[in-house]
Tab-separated table of C-alpha atoms in Angstrom:
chain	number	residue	atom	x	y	z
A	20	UNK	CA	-115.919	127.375	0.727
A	21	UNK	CA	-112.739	125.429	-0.214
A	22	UNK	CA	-112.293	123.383	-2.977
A	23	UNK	CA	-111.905	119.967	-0.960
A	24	UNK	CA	-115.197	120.665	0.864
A	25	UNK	CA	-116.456	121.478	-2.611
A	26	UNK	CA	-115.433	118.532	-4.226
A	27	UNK	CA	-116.919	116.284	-1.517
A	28	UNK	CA	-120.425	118.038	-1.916
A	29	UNK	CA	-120.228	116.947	-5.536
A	30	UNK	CA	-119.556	113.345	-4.519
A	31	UNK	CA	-122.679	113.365	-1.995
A	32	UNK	CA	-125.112	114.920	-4.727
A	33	UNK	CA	-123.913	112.331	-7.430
A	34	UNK	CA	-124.221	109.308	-5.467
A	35	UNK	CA	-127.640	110.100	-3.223
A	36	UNK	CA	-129.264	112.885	-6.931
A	37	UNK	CA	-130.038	115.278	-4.160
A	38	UNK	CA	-129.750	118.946	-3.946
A	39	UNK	CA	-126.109	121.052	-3.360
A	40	UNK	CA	-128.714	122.074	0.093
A	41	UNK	CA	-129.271	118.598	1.212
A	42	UNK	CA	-125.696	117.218	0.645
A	43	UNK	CA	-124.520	120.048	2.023
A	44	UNK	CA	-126.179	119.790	5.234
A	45	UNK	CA	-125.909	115.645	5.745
A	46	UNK	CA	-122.143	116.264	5.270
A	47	UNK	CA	-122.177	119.411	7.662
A	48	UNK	CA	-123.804	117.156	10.283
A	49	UNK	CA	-121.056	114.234	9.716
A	50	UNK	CA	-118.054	116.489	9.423
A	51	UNK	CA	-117.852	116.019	5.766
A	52	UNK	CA	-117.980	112.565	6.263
A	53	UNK	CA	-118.914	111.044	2.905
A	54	UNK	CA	-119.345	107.426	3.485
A	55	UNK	CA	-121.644	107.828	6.555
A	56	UNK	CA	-123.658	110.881	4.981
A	57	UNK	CA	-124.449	108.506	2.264
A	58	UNK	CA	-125.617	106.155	4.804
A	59	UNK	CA	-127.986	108.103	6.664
A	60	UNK	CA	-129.485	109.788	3.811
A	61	UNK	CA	-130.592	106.328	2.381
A	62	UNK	CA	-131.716	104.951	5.824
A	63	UNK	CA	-133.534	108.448	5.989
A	64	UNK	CA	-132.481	109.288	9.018
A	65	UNK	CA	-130.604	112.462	10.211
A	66	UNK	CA	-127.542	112.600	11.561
A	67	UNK	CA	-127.012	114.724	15.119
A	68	UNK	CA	-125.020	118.051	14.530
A	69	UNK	CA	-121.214	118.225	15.447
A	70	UNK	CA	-120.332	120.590	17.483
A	71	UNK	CA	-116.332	119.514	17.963
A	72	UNK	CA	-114.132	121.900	17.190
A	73	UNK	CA	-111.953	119.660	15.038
A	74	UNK	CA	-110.580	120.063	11.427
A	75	UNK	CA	-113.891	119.044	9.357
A	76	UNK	CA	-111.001	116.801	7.508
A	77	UNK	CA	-111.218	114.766	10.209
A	78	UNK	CA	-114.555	112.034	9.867
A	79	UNK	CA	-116.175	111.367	13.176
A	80	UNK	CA	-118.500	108.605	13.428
A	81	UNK	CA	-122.211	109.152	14.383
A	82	UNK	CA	-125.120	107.388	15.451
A	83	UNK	CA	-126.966	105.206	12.933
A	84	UNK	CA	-130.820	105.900	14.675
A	85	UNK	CA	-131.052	109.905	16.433
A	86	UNK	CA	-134.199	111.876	17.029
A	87	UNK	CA	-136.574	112.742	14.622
A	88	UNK	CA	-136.618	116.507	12.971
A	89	UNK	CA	-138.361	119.011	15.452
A	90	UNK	CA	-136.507	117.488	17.985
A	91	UNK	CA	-134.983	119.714	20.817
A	92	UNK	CA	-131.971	118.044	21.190
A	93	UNK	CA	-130.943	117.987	17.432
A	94	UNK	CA	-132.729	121.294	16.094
A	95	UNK	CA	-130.650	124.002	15.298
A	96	UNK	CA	-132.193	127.603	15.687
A	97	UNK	CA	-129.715	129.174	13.930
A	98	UNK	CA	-130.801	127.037	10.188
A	99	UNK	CA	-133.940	126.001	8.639
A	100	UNK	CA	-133.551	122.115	8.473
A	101	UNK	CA	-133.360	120.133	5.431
A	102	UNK	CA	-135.792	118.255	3.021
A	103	UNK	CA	-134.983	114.960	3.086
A	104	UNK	CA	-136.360	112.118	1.094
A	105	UNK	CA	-137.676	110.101	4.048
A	106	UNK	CA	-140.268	107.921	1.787
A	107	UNK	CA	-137.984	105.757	0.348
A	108	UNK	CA	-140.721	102.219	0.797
A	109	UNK	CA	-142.947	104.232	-0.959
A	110	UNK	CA	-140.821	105.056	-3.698
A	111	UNK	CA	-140.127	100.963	-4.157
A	112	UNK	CA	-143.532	100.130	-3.556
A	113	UNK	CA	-144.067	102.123	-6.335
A	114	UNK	CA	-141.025	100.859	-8.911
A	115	UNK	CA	-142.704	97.419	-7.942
A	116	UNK	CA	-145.885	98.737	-8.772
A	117	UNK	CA	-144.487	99.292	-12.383
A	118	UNK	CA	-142.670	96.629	-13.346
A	119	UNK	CA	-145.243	94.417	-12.615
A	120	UNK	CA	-146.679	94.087	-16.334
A	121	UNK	CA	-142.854	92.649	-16.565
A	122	UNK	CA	-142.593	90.175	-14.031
A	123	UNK	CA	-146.065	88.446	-14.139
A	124	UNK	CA	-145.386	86.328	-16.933
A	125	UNK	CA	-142.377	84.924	-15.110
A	126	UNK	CA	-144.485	84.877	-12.100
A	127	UNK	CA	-147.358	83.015	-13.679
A	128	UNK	CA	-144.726	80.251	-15.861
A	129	UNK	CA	-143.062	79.554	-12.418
A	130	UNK	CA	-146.513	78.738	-10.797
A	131	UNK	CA	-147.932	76.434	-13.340
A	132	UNK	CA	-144.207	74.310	-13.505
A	133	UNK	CA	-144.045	73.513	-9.926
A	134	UNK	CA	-147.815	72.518	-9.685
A	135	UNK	CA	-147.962	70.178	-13.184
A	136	UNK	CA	-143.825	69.039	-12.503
A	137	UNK	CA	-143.571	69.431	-8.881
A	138	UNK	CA	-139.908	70.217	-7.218
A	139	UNK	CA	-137.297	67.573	-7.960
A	140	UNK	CA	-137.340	64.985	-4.462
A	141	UNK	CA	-133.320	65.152	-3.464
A	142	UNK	CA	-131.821	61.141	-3.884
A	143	UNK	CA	-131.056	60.086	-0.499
A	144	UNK	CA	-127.800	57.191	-0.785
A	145	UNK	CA	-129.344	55.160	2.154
A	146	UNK	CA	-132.408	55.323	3.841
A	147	UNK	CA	-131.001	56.421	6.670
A	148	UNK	CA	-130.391	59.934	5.544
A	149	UNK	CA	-133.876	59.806	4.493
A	150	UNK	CA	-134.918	58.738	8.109
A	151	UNK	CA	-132.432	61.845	9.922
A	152	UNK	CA	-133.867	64.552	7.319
A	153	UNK	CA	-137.474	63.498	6.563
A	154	UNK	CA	-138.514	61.510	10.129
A	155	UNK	CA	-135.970	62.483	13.057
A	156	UNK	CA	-138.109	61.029	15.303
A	157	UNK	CA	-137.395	57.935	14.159
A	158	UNK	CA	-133.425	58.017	14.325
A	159	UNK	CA	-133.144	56.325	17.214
A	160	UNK	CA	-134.932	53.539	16.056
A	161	UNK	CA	-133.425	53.088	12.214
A	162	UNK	CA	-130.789	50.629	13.201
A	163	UNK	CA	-132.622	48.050	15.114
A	164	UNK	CA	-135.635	47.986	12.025
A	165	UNK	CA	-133.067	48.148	8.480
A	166	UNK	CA	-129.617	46.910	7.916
A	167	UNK	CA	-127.737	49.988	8.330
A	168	UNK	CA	-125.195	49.255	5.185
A	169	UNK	CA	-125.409	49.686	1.428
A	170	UNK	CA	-126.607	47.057	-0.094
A	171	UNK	CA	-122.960	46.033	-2.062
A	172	UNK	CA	-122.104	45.327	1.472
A	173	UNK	CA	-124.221	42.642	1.954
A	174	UNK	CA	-122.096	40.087	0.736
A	175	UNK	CA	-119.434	40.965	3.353
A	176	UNK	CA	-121.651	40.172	5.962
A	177	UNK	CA	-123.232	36.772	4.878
A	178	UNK	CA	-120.503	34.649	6.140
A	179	UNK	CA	-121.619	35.705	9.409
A	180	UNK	CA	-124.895	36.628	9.473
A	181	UNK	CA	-126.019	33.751	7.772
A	182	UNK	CA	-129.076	35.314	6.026
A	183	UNK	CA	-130.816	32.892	3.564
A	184	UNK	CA	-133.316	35.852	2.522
A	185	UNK	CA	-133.550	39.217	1.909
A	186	UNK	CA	-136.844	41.479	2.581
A	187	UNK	CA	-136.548	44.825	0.727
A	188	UNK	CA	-138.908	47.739	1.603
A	189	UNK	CA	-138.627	49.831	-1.520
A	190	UNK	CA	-140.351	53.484	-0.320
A	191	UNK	CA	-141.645	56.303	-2.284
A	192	UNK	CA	-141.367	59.793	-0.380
A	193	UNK	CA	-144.188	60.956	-2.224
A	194	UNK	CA	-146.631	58.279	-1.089
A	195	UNK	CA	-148.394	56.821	2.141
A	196	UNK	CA	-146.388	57.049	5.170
A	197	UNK	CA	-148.684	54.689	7.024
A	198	UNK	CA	-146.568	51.098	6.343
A	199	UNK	CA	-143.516	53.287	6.547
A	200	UNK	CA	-144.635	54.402	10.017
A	201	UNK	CA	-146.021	51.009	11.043
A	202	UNK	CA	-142.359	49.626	10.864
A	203	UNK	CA	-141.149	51.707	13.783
A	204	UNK	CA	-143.917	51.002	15.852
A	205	UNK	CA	-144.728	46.962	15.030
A	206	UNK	CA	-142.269	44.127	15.640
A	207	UNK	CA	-141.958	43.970	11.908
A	208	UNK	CA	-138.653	43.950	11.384
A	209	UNK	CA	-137.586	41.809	14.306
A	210	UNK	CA	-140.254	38.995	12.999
A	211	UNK	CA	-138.709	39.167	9.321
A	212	UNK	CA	-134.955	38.786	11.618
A	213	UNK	CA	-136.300	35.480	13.256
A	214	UNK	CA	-136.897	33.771	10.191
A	215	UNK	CA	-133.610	34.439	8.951
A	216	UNK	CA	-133.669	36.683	6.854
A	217	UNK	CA	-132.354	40.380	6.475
A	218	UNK	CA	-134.758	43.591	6.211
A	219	UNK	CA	-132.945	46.257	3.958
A	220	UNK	CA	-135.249	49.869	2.927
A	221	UNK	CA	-133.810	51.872	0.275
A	222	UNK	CA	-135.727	55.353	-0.975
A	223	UNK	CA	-136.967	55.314	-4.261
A	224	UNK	CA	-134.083	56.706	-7.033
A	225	UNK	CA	-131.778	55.607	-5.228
A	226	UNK	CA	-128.888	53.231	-7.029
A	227	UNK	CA	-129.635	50.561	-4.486
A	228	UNK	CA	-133.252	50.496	-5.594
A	229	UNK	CA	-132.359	50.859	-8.930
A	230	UNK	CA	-130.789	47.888	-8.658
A	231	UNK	CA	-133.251	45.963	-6.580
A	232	UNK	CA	-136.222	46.853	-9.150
A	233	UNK	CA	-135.022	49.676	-11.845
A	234	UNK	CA	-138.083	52.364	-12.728
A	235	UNK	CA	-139.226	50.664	-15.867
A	236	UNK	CA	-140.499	47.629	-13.771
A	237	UNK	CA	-142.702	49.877	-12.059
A	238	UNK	CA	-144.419	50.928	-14.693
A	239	UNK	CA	-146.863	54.309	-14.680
A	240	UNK	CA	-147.580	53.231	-11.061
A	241	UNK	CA	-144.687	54.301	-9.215
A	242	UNK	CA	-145.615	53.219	-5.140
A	243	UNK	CA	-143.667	51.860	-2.311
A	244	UNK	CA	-143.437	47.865	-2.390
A	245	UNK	CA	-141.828	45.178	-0.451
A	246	UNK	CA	-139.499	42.519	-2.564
A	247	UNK	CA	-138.561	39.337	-1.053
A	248	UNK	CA	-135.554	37.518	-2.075
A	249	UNK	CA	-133.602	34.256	-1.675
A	250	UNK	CA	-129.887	34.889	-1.658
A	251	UNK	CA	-128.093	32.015	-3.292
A	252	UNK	CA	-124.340	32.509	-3.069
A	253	UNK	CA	-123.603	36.136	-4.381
A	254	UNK	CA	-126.558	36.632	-6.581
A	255	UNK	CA	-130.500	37.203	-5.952
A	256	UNK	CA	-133.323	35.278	-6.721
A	257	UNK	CA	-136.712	37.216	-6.608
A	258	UNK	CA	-139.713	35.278	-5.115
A	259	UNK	CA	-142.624	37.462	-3.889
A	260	UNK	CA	-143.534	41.068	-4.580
A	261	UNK	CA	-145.856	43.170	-2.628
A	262	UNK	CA	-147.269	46.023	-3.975
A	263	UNK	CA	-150.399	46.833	-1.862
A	264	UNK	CA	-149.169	48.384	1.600
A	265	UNK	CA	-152.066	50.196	2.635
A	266	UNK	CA	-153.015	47.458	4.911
A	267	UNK	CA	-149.743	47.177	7.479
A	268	UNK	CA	-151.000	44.316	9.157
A	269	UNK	CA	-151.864	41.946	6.439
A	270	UNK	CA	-148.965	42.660	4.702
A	271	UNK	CA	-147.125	42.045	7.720
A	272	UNK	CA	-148.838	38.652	7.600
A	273	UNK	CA	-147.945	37.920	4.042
A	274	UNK	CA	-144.740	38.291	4.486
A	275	UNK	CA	-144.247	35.801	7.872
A	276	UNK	CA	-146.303	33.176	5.216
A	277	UNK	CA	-143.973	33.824	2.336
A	278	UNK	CA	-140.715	33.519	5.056
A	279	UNK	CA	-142.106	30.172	6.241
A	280	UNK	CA	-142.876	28.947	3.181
A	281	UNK	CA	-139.127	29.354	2.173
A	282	UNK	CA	-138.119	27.854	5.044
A	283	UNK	CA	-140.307	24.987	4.425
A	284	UNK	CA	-138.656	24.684	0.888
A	285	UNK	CA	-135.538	25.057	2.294
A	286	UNK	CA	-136.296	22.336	4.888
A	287	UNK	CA	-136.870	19.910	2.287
A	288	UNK	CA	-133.956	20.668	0.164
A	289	UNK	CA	-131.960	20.242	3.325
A	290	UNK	CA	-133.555	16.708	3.637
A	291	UNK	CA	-132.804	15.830	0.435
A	292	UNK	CA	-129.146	16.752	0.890
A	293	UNK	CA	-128.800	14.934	4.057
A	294	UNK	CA	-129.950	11.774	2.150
A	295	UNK	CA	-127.742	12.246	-1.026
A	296	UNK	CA	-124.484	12.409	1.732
A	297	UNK	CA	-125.855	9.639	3.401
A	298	UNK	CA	-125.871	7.613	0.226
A	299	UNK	CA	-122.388	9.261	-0.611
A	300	UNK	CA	-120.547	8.282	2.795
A	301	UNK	CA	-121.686	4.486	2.324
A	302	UNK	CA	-120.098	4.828	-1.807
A	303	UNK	CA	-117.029	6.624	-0.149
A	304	UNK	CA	-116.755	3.701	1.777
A	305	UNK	CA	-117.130	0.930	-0.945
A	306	UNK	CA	-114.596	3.034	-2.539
A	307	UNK	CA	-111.991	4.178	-0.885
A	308	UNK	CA	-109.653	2.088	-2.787
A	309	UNK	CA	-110.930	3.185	-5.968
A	310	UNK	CA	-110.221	6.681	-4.507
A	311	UNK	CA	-107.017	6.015	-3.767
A	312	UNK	CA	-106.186	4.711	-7.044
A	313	UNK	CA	-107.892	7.675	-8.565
A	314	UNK	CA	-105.339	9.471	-6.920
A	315	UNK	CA	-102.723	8.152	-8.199
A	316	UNK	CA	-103.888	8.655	-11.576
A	317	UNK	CA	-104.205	12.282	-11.070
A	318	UNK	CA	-100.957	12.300	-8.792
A	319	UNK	CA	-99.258	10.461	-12.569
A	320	UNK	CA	-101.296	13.086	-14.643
A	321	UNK	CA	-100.255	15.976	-13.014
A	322	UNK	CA	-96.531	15.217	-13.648
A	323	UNK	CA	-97.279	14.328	-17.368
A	324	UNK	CA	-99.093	17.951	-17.230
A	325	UNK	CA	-95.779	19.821	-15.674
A	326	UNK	CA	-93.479	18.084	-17.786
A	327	UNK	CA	-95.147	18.931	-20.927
A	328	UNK	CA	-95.617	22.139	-19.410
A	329	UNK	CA	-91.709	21.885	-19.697
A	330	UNK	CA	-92.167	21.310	-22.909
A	331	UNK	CA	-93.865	23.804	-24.499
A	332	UNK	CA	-92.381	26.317	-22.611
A	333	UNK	CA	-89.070	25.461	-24.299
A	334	UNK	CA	-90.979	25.282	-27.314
A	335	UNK	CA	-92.156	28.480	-27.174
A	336	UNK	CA	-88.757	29.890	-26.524
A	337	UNK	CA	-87.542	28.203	-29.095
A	338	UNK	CA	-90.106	29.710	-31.707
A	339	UNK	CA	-89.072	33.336	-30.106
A	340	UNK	CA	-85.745	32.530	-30.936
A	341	UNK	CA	-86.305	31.649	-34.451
A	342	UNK	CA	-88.479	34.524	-34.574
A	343	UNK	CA	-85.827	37.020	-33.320
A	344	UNK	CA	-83.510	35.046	-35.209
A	345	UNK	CA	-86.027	35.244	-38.481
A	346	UNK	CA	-86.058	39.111	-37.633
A	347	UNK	CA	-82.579	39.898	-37.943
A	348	UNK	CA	-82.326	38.183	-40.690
A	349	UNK	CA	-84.809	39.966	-42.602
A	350	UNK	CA	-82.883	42.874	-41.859
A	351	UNK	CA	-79.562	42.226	-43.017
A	352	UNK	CA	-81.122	40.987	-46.553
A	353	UNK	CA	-82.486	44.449	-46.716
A	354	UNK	CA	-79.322	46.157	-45.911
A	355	UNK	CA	-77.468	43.616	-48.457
A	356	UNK	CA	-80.696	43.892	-50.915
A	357	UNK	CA	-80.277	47.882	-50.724
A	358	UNK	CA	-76.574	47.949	-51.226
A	359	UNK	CA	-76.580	45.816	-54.390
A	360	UNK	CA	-79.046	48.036	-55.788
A	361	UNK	CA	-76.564	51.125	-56.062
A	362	UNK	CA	-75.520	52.169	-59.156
A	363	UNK	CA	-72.255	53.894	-58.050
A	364	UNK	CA	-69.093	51.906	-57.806
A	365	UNK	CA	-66.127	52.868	-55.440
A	366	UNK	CA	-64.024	55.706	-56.165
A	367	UNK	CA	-60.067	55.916	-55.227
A	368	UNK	CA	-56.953	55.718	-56.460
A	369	UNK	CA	-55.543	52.422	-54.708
A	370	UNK	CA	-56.788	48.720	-55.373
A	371	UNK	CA	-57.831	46.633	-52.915
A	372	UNK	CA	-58.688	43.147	-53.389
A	373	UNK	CA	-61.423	40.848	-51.542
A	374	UNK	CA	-61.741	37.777	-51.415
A	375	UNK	CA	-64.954	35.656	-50.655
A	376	UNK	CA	-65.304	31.861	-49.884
A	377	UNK	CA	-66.488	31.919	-53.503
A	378	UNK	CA	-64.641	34.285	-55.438
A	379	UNK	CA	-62.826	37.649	-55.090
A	380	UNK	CA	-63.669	41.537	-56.237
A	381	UNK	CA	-61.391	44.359	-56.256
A	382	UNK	CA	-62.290	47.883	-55.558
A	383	UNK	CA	-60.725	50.959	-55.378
A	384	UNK	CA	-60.260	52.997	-51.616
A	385	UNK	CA	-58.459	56.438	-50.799
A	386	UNK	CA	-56.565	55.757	-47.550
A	387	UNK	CA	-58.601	58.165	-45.665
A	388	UNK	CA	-62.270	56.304	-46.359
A	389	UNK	CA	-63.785	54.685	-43.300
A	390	UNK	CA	-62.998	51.083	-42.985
A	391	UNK	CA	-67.016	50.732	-42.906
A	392	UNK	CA	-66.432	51.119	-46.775
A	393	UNK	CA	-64.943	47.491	-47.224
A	394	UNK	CA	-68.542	46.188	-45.279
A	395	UNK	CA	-70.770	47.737	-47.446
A	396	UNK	CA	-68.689	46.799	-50.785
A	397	UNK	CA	-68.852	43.296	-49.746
A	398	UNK	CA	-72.088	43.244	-49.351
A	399	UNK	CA	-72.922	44.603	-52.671
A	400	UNK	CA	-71.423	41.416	-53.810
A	401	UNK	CA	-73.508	38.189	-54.404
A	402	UNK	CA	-70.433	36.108	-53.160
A	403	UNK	CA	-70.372	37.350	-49.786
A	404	UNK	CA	-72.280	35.620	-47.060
A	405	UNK	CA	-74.924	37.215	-45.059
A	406	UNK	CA	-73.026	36.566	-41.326
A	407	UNK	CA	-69.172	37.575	-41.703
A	408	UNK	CA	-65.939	39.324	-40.523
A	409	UNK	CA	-63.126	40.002	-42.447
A	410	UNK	CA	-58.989	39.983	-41.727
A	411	UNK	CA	-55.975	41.186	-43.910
A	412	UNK	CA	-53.613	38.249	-45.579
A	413	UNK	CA	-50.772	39.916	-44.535
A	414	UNK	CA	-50.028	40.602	-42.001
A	415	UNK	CA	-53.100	38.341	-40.668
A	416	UNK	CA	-55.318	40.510	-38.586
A	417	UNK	CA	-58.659	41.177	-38.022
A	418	UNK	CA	-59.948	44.135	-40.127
A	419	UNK	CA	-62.085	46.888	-38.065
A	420	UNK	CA	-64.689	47.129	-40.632
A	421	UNK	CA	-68.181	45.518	-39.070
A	422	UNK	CA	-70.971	48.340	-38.007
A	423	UNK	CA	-72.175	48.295	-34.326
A	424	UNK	CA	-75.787	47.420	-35.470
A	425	UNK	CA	-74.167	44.450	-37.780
A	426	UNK	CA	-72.306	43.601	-35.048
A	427	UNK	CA	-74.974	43.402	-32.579
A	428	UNK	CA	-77.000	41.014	-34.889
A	429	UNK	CA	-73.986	38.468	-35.549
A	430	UNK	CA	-73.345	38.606	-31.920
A	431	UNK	CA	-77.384	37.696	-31.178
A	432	UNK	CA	-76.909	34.932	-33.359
A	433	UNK	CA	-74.041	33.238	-31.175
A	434	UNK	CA	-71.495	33.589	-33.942
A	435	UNK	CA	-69.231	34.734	-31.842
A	436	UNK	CA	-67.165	37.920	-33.751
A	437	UNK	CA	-64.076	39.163	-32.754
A	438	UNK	CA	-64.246	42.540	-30.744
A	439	UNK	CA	-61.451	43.750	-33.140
A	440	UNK	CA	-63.639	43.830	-35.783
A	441	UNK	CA	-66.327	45.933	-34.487
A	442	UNK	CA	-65.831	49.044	-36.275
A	443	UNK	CA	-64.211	51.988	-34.313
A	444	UNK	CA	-64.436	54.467	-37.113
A	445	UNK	CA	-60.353	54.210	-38.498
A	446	UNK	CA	-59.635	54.958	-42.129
A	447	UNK	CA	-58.269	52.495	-44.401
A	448	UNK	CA	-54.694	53.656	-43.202
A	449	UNK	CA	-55.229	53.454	-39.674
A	450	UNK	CA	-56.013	50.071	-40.402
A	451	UNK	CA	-53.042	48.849	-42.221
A	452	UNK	CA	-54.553	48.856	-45.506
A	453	UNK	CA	-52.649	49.833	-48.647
A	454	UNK	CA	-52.336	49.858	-51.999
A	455	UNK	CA	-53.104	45.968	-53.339
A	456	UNK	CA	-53.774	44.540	-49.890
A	457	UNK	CA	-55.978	41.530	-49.738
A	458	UNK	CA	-59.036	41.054	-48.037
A	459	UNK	CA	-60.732	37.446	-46.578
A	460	UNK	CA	-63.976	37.257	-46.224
A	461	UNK	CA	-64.625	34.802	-42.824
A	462	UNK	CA	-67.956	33.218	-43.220
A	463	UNK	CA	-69.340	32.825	-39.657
């Protein structure tokens, strides 16, 4: 025997723990077919003999069902035939037999949960899910007995249903069917429709009932109910509550009294508005001057509102501006404040003479410092002014000394600097400035 053929019988016996005989035979049978060896040796059936004359290299596929041993059509005479395991459901009826001890305690916990806690009842969204899963027969019917929306879409349709009252059948899966069934078969819903008013179900846990009457208002006795409303712009006014629906008819009854009894009320309150415009047309008519003149007033008020509208609004952009003003402010003082509070003086070997509205102070420069150097020594002067430019004596011309932030806060002011101050990072020579030159300080 070859090695490969070898090597496969050692695959067969450590997948299927059977004997070098048995593997040998099942792979005999299926042309050392590994895969479907495996499979008939499990489904304990027996593959037929091969009789090709093909490389046994080559797998050829067999039947999955062939005759039983002892068969004359799959016997061989020339080879006793194999032992096969063929009592595999006994073997698992016996591994089940064992474990057992094991799996009663889970078996026994799983049993007492669902009969004290019950399986959790799925939420339906609308009732009419609840209808096509729970009472198909009925799907036909569900949108000529509820209002087939959600109930935040109920204000959408007011304008032109014109429902003054709202009948909500709040229903518990877990209780009596019989009401829920009597509304399918009675003219229920269409009486509660021709007294105006709207029938809307919703299933129990759901967030339109929740909304309608949440679970603490139910108390321990959680039951189906019917809710009647008066809708009053966008908002809903409770009015009757029926909790007892084991008699259909009678609540059916209760419910046409409560609806006319509205209606009465709402007759009356009609009445009483038809009066109060009555008496309001005949003062409209004494009136109408008054009216007009009332008018006027308001036409006169109005203006006096826009203009000191006007008003504040330039007030209020004038307090932004004097806060933004305020603001910059602040921060120059701190750049001035911070300068003076250097100990080091200027270095250099030329002199250089400034002059302020005030006074003067002399400093010494090298020719290559920044021009940026005469800004900050002025301002660690108390003589110079908080908004200023500066420009040589002779010959007169602006000096390029100012920093782009300084700038930018002078020229937010309105003070209107000259470009050719605005810093552009030139030393002292670059700018004309040598040894005694004189400095003016321009208050702006």
């Amino acid at each position: 025997m070859d090695e490969y053929r070898q090597t496969l019988i050692a695959q067969m016996m450590e997948v299927t723990n059977c004997s070098q005989e048995v593997a040998l035979d099942y792979l005999t049978r299926t042309n050392y077919d590994v895969e479907t060896a495996v499979r008939h040796f499990f489904e304990g059936t027996i593959p037929a003999a091969i009789t090709s004359s093909s490389s046994p290299s080559i797998s050829t596929t067999s039947s999955s069902r062939t005759s039983l041993p002892g068969s004359p059509e799959t016997s061989s005479p020339s080879r006793a035939g194999p032992v096969l395991p063929r009592y595999h459901s006994l073997v698992q009826f016996f591994a089940q037999f064992l474990t057992l001890p094991f799996r009663l305690p889970l078996i026994v916990l799983n049993y007492v949960y669902n009969f004290f806690m019950g399986k959790s009842e799925p939420v339906y969204a609308h009732i009419f899910e609840y209808i096509s899963k729970e009472y198909p027969q009925y799907d036909s019917q569900k949108e000529a007995v509820f209002y087939k929306r959600r109930l935040t879409s109920l204000r959408s349709d007011l304008p032109t249903k014109q429902w003054r009252w709202l009948v909500t059948y709040i229903h518990d899966p877990s209780g009596n069917p019989d009401f829920f069934n009597s509304l399918f078969t009675s003219n229920f819903a269409e009486q509660v429709g021709s007294r105006g008013a709207a029938f809307f179900g919703c299933v129990m846990g759901s967030e339109d009932a929740q909304k309608l009457r949440p679970d603490r208002a139910f108390g321990k006795s959680r039951r189906s109910c019917i809710i009647i409303f008066v809708i009053k712009a966008t908002s809903l006014t409770r009015k009757l509550i029926i909790e007892d629906l084991s008699n259909p008819e009678a609540v059916a009854t209760n419910v046409d009294l409560a609806l006319i009894d509205l209606i009465a009320e709402d007759a009356d309150h009609m009445e009483r508005n038809r009066k109060q415009n009555e008496s309001r047309r005949l003062m409209e008519e004494q009136n109408r001057e008054y009216e007009a003149s009332v008018q006027r007033d308001l036409e006169r008020r109005l203006e006096k509102e826009k203009k000191e509208e006007a008003v504040k609004k330039l007030r209020e952009e004038e307090e932004e501006k004097q806060r933004q003003s305020e603001e910059r402010l602040k921060t120059v003082q701190a750049y001035k404040k911070e300068r003076m509070e250097e100990d080091a003086s200027a270095e250099g070997v030329h002199d250089l003479l400034i002059r302020f509205p005030t006074g003067k102070k002399v400093i010494k420069f090298n020719s290559d410092d920044s021009t940026e150097k005469l800004f900050n020594e002025a301002m660690r002067s108390e003589l110079c002014p908080l908004y200023f430019q500066m420009h040589l004596s002779f010959p007169k011309k602006p000096v390029p000394c100012l920093p782009q932030w300084y700038f930018d806060i002078v020229s937010a002011e309105e003070l209107e600097p000259k470009e050719e101050c605005l810093s552009n990072e030139s030393t002292m020579a670059d700018a004309g400035i040598t040894h005694g030159s004189m400095v003016y300080i321009d208050n702006l």
